[in-house]
Short mmCIF file of C-alpha atoms in Angstrom, two decimals:
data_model
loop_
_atom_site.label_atom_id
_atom_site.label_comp_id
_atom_site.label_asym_id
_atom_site.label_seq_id
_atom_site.Cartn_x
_atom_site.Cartn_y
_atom_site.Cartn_z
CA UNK A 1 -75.23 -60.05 66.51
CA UNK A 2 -71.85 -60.18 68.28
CA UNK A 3 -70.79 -57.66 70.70
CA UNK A 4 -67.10 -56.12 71.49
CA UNK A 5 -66.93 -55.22 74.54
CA UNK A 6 -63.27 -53.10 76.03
CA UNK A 7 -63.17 -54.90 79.61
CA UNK A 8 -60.26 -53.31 82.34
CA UNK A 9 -59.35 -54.87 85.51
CA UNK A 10 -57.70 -53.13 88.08
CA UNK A 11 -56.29 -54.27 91.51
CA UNK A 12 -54.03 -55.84 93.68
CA UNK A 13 -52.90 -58.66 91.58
CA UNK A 14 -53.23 -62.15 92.43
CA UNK A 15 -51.43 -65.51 91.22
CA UNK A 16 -54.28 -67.44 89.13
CA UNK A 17 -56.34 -64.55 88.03
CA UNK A 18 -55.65 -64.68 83.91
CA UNK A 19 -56.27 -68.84 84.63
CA UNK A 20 -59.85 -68.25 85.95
CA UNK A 21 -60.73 -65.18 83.78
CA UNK A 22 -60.05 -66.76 80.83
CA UNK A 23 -62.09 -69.82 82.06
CA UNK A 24 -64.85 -68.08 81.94
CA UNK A 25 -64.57 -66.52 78.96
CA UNK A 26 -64.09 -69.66 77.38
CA UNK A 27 -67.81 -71.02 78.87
CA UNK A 28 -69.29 -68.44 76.47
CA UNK A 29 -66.75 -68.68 73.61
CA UNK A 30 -65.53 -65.35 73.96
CA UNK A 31 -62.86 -64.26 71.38
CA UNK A 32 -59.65 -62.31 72.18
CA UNK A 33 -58.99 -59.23 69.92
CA UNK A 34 -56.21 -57.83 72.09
CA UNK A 35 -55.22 -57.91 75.32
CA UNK A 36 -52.13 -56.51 77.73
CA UNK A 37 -51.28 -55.96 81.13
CA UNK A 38 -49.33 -54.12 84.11
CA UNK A 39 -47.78 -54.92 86.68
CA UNK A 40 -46.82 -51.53 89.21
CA UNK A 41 -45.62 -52.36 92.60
CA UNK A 42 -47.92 -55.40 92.50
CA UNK A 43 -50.91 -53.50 91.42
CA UNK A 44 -52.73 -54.71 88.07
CA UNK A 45 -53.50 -52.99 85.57
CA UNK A 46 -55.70 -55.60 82.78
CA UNK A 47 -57.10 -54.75 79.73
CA UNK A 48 -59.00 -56.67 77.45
CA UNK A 49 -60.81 -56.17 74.28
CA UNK A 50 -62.95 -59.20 73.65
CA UNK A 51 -66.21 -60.23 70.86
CA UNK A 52 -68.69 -62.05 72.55
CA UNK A 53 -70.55 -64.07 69.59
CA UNK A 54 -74.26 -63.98 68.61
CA UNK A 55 -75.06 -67.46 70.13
CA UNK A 56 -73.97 -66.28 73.70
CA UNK A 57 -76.18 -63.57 75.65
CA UNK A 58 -73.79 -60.68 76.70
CA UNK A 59 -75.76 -59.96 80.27
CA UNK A 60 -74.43 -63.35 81.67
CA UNK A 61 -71.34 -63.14 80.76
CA UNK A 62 -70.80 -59.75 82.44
CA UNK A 63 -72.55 -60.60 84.86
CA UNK A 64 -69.90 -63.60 85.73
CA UNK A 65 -67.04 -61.51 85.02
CA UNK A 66 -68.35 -58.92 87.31
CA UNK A 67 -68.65 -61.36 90.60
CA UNK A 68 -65.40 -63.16 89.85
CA UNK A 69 -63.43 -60.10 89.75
CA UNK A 70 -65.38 -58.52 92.59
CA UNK A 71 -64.88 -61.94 94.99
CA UNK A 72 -60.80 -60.74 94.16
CA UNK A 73 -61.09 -57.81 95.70
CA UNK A 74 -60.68 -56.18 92.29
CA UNK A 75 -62.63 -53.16 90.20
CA UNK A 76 -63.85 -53.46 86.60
CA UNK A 77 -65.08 -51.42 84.30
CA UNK A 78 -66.67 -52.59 80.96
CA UNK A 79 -67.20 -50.30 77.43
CA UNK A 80 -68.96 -50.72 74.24
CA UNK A 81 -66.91 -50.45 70.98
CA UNK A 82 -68.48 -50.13 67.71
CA UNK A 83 -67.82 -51.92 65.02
CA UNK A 84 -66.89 -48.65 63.36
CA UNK A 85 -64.39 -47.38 66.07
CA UNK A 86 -63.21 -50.88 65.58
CA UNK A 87 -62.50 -50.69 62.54
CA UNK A 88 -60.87 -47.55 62.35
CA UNK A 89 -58.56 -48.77 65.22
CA UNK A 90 -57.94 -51.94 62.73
CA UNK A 91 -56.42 -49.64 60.14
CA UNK A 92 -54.34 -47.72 62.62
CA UNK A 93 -52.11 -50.96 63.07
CA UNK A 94 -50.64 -49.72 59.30
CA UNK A 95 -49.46 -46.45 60.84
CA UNK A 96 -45.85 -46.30 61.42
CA UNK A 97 -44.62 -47.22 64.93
CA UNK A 98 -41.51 -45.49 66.51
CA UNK A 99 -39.50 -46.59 69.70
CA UNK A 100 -38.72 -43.08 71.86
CA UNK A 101 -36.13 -44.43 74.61
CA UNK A 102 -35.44 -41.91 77.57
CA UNK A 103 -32.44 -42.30 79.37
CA UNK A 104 -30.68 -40.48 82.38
CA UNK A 105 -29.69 -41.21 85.71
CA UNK A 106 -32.87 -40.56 86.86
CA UNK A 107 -36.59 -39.81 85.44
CA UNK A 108 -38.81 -37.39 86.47
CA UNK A 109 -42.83 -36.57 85.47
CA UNK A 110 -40.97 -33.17 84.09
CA UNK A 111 -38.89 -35.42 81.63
CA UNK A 112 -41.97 -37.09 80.58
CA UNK A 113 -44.47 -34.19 80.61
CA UNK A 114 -41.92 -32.38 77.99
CA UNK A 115 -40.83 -35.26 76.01
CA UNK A 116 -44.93 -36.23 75.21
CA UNK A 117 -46.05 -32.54 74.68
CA UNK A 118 -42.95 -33.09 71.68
CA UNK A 119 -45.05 -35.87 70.72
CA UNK A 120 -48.52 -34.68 70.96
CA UNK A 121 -47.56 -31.78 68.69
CA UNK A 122 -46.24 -33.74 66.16
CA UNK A 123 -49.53 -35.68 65.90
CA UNK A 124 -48.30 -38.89 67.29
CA UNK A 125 -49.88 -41.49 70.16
CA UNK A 126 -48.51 -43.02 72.61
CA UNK A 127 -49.14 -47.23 72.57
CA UNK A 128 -47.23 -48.04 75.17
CA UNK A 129 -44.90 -47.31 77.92
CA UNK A 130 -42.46 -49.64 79.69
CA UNK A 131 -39.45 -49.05 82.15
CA UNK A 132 -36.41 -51.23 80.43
CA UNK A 133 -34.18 -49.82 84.13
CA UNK A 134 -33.74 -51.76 87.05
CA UNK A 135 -35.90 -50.67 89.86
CA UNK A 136 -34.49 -47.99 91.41
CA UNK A 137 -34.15 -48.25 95.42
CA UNK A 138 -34.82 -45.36 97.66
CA UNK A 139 -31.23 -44.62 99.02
CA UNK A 140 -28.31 -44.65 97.27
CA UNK A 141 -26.34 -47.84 96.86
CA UNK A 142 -22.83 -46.09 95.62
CA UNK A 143 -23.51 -47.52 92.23
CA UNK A 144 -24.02 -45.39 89.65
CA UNK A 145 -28.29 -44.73 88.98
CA UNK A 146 -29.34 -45.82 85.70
CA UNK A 147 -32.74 -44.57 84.60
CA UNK A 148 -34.68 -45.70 80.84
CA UNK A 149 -38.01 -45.73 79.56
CA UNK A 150 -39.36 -46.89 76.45
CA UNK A 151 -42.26 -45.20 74.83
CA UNK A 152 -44.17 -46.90 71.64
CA UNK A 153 -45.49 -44.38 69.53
CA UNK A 154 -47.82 -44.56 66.29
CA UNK A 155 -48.40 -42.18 63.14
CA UNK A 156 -45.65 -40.02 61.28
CA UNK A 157 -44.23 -36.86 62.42
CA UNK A 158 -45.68 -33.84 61.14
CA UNK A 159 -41.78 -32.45 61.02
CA UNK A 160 -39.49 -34.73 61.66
CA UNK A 161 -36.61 -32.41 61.72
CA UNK A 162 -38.24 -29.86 63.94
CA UNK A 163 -38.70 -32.73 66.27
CA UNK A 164 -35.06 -34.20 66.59
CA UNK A 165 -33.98 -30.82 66.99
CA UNK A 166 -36.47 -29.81 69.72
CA UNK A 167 -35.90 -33.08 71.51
CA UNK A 168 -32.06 -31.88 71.17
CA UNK A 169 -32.83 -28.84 73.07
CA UNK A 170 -34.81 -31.04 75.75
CA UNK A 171 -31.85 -33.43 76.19
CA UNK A 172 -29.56 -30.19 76.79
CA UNK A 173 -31.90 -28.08 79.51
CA UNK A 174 -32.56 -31.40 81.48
CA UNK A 175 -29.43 -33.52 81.23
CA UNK A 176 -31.08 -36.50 79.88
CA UNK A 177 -30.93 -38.54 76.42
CA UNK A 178 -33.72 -38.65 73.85
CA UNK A 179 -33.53 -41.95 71.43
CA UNK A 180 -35.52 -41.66 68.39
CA UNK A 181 -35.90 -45.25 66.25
CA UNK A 182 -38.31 -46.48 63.72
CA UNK A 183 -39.19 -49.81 64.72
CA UNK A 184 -38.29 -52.39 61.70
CA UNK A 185 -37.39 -55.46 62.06
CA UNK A 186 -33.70 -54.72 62.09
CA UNK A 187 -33.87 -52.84 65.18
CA UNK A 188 -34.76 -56.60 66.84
CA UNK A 189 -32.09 -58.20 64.74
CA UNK A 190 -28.79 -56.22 64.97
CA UNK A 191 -25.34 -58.55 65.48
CA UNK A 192 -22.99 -56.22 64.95
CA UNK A 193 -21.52 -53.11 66.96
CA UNK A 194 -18.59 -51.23 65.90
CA UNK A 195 -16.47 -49.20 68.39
CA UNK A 196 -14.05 -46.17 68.19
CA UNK A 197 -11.20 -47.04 70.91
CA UNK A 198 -10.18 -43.42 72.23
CA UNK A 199 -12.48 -41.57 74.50
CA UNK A 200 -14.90 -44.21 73.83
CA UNK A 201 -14.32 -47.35 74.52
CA UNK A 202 -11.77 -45.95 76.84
CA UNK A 203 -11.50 -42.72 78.73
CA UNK A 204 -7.91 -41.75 77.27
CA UNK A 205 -6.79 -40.66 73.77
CA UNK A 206 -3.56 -42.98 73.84
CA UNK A 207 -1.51 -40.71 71.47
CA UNK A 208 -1.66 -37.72 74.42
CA UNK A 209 -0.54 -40.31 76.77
CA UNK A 210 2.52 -41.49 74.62
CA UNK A 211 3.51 -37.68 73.40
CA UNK A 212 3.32 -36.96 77.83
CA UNK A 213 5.70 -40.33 78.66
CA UNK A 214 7.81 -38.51 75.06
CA UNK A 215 8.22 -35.07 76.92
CA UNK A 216 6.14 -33.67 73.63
CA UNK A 217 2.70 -33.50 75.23
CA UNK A 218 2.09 -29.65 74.31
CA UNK A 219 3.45 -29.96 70.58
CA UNK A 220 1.13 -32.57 70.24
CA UNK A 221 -1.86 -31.02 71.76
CA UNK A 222 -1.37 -28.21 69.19
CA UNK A 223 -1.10 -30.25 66.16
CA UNK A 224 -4.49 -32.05 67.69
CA UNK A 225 -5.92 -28.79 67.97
CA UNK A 226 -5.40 -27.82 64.22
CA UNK A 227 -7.21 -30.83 63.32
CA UNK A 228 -9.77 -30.14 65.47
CA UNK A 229 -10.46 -26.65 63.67
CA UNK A 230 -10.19 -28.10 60.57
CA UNK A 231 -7.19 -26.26 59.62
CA UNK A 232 -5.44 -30.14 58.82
CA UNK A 233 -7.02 -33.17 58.12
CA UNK A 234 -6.63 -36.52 60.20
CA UNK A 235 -3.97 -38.15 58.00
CA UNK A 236 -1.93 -35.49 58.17
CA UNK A 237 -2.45 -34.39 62.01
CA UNK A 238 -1.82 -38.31 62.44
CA UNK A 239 1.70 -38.31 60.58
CA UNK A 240 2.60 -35.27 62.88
CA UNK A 241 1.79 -36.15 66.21
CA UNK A 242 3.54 -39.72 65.29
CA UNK A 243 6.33 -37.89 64.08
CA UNK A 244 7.00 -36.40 67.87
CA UNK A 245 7.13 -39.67 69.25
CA UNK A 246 10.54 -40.52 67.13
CA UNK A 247 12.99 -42.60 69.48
CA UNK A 248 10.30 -43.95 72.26
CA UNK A 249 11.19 -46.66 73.97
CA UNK A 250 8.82 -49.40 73.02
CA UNK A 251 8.34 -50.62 76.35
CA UNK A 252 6.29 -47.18 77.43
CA UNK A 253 3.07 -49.18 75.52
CA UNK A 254 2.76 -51.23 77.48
CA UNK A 255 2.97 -49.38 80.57
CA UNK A 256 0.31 -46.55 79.21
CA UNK A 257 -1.60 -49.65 78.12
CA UNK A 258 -1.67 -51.55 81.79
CA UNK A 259 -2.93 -47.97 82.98
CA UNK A 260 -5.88 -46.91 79.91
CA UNK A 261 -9.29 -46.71 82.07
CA UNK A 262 -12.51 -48.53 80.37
CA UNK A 263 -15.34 -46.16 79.88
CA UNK A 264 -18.24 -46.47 82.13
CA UNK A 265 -20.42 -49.81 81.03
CA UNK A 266 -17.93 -50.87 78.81
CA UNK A 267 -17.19 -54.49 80.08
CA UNK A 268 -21.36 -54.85 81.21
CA UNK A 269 -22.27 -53.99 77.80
CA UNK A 270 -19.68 -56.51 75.87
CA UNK A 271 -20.10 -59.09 77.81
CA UNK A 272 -23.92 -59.02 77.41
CA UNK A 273 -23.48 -58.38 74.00
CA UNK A 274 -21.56 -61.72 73.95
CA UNK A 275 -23.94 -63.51 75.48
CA UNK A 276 -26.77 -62.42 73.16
CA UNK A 277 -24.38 -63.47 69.88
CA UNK A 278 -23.74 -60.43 68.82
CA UNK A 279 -20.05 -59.65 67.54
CA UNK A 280 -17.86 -56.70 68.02
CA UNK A 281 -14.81 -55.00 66.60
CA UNK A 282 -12.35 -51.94 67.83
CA UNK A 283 -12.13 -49.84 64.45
CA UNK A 284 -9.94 -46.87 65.71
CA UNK A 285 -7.73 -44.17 64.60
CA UNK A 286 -5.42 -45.21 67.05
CA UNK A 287 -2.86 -48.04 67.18
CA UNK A 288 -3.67 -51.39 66.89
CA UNK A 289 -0.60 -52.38 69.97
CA UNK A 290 -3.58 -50.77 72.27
CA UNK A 291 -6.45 -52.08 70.64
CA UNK A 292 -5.41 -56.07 70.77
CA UNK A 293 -4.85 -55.09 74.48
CA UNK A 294 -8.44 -54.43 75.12
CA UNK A 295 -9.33 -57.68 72.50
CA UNK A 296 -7.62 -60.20 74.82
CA UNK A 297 -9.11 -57.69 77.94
CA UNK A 298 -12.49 -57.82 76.86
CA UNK A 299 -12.96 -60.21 74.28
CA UNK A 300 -13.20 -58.61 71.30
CA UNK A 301 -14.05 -60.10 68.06
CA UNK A 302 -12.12 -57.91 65.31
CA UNK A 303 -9.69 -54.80 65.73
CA UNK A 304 -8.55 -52.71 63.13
CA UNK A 305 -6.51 -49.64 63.76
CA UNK A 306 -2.82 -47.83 62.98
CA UNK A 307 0.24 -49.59 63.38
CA UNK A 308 3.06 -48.28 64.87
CA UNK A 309 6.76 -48.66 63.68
CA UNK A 310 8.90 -49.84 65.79
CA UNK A 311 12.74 -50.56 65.12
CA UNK A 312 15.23 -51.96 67.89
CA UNK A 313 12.91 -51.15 70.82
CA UNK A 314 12.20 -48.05 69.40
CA UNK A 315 9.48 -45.98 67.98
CA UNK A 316 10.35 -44.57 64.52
CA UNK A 317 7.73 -41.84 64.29
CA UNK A 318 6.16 -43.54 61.05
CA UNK A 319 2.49 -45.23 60.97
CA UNK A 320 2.71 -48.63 59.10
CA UNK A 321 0.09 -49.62 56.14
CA UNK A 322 -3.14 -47.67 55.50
CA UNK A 323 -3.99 -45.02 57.87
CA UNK A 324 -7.32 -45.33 60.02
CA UNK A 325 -9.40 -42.57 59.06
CA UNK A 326 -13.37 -41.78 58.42
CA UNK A 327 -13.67 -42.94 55.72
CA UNK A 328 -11.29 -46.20 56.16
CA UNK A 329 -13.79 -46.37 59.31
CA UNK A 330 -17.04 -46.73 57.27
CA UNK A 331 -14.74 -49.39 54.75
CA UNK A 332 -14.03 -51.26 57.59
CA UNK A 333 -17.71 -51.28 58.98
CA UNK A 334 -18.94 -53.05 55.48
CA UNK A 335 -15.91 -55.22 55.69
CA UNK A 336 -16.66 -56.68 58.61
CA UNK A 337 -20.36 -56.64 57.92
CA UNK A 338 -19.75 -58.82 54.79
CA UNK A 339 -17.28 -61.23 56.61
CA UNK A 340 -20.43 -61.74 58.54
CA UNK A 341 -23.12 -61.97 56.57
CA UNK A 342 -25.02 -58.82 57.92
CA UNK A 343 -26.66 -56.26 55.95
CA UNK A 344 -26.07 -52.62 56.97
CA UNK A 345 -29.39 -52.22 59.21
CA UNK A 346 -27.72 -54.87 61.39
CA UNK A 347 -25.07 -52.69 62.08
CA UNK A 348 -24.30 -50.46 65.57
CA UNK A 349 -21.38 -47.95 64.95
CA UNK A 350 -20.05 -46.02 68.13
CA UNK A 351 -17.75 -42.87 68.57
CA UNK A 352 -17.06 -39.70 69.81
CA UNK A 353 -15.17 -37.55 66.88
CA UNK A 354 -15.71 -36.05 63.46
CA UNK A 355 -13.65 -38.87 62.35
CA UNK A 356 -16.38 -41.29 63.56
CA UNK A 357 -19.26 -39.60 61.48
CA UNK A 358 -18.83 -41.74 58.23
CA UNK A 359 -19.02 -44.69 60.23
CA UNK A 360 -22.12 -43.27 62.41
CA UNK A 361 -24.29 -42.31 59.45
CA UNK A 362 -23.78 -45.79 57.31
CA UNK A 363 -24.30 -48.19 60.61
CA UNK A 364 -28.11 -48.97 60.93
CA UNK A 365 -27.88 -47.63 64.59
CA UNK A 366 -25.07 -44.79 64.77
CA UNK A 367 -24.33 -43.76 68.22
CA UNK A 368 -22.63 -40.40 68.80
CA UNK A 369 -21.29 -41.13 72.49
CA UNK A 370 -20.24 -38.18 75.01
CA UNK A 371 -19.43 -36.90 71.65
CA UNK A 372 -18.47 -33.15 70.41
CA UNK A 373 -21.55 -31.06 70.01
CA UNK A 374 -20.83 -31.31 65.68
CA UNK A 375 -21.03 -34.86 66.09
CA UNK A 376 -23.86 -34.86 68.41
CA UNK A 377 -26.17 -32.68 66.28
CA UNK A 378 -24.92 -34.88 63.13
CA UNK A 379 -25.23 -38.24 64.54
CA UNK A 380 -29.16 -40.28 64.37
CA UNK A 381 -28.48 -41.20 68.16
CA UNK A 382 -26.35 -39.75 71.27
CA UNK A 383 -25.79 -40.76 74.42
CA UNK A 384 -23.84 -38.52 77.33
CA UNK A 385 -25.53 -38.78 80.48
CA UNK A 386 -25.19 -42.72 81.24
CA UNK A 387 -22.28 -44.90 79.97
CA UNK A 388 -21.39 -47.59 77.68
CA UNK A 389 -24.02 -50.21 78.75
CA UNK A 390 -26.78 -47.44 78.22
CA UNK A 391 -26.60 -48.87 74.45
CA UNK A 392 -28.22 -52.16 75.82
CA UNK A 393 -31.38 -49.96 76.53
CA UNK A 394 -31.56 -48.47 72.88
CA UNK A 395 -31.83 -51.97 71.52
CA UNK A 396 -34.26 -52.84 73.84
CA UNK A 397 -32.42 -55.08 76.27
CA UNK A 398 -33.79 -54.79 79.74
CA UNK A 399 -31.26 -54.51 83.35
CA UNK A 400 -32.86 -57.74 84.17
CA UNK A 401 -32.04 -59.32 81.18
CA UNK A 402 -28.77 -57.58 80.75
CA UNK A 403 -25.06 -58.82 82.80
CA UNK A 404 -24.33 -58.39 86.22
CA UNK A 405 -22.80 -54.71 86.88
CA UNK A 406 -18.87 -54.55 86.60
#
């Protein structure tokens, strides 16, 4: 009768030892059932789960294992499994499996501690656990920290709800981010993020930096204001604040575009975007003058956003064509996706406002970034305490494998 045997290996790891194991596994015709390792500040961390068939005589081949890993310097440990708690770890491979992805500029065992008692008590267990951040050196280097981890989880929530919101809570008290996916297939096979321009992919909101250059930067605070209370609705804030900039000079957009600021991470996280094939668009309720600035900048695939009048050098106060709203936002996001030949799921939407939401909700990854606290509770995903390129880590793309900081 064949035996399965759970084998760990722990040590200071050594170039060669997976070559030589496995040779001797092979004498005996051992099978593999599943195997992964570790590898912590080059300690080793093995683990093995292995069927030794009926023809072979277990004792001698623990007995080899044992000596080989003991001439390394190196501790094992061996443990039965029955065929029964085999099998009922066989079915628990059809359970659902979640990605959790914690992110901050630095992780602590607090973070942890109150981010897996979350997932204890919703009947969940932890698979795995794998640091997607650069390694983090002692002193500060005047960059920036950047801290992830990325926890594999099994079974379904008991209330999933009651879970997003108490990871909410968590996020707020310890000024970290708490990502919550399923993992399908899509989440390995996105190609497409969406951006809002203002306050997101830059640090300005363009329109307050015309209406200050206009001499009309209160008025048009106000009218933002409104909109922001609900009391008038984009289009119509839009046409108002526009209205204020009647009789510009033309040549003030390009001076407020030479001085717009890219968010933090921005040009990291398109250019390794670019280099892993995906493609990207600026679809923005601002105006399109500052958006195919930051194409040519950054190298933007698409841009769709207001258009500006402008008549003899001058700006007429009037937006041109369709206006840029939510739900032209969430249009344009299917647009684009069809020009490409992506299904939703493939989709990553990003932005900050209530204008973004329609946008954030359709996208098969919607990103609520340094957002309003509406948008944050309403959006799947947020992200406030790193910047741009802390996307890469919420589709599973490593520092190492990521581009070079800007």
């Amino acid at each position: 009768m064949s035996e399965i045997i759970l084998i760990n290996i722990s040590g200071q790891d050594k170039p060669g030892l997976t070559s030589s194991l496995m040779g001797i596994l092979a004498e005996y015709n051992v099978g593999i059932l599943d195997i992964g390792q570790a590898v912590i500040h080059d300690t080793l961390s093995l683990g093995m789960l292995v069927k030794v068939p009926e023809q072979a005589t277990l004792s001698p081949v623990l007995k080899d294992v044992l000596f080989h890993i003991h001439h390394q310097g190196m501790q094992v440990r061996f443990t039965p499994v029955s065929e029964e708690d085999y099998d009922a770890w066989v079915q628990g491979a059809g359970k659902p499996r979640y990605i959790f992805t914690l992110l901050g500029r630095r992780i602590t065992a607090d973070h942890i501690a109150r981010i897996a008692s979350v997932i204890t008590a919703n009947d969940l267990n932890i698979e795995d656990i794998m640091r997607l951040s650069g390694r983090e050196p002692l002193y500060k280097t005047g960059k920036a920290n950047r801290a992830c981890i990325e926890l594999t989880v099994r079974g379904q929530p008991l209330d999933l709800d009651a879970m997003k919101q108490r990871f909410l809570e968590i996020s707020q008290e310890l000024d970290v981010d708490i990502a919550f996916q399923e993992d399908s297939v899509y989440r390995r096979n996105r190609r497409l993020v969406v951006f809002d321009m203002d306050s997101t992919l830059i640090q300005q909101e363009v329109i307050d930096e015309l209406a200050r250059h206009a001499g009309v930067g209160e008025e048009v605070s106000r009218v933002t204001e409104a909109a922001m209370q609900g009391e008038i609705d984009f289009r119509e804030s839009l046409r108002r604040r526009v209205s204020l900039l009647e009789g510009l000079d033309a040549g003030v957009l390009e001076t407020v575009a030479r001085e717009l600021s890219l968010t933090e991470g921005a040009e990291r996280l398109i250019r390794t975007l670019k280099s892993f094939g995906y493609r990207t668009a600026i679809v923005s309720g601002g105006f399109s003058y500052f958006g195919r600035f930051l194409q040519k900048r950054l190298g933007v695939d698409y841009v769709h956003a207001n258009e500006l009048e402008v008549v003899d050098g001058r700006v007429t106060g009037k937006v041109l064509g369709q206006i840029v709203d939510g739900e032209r936002k969430a249009e344009l996001l299917q647009e684009i996706a069809r020009h490409e030949g992506l299904v939703l799921e493939q989709t990553i939407a990003v932005g900050d406002g209530a204008n973004d939401l329609p946008m954030l909700r359709l996208a098969g990854l919607g990103i609520a970034f340094r957002a309003k606290p509406l948008v944050k509770r309403s959006a799947r995903q947020s992200l406030t305490t790193l910047g741009l390129d802390g996307i890469l880590y919420l589709i599973g793309i490593k520092d190492a494998e990521a581009a070079v900081d800007d």
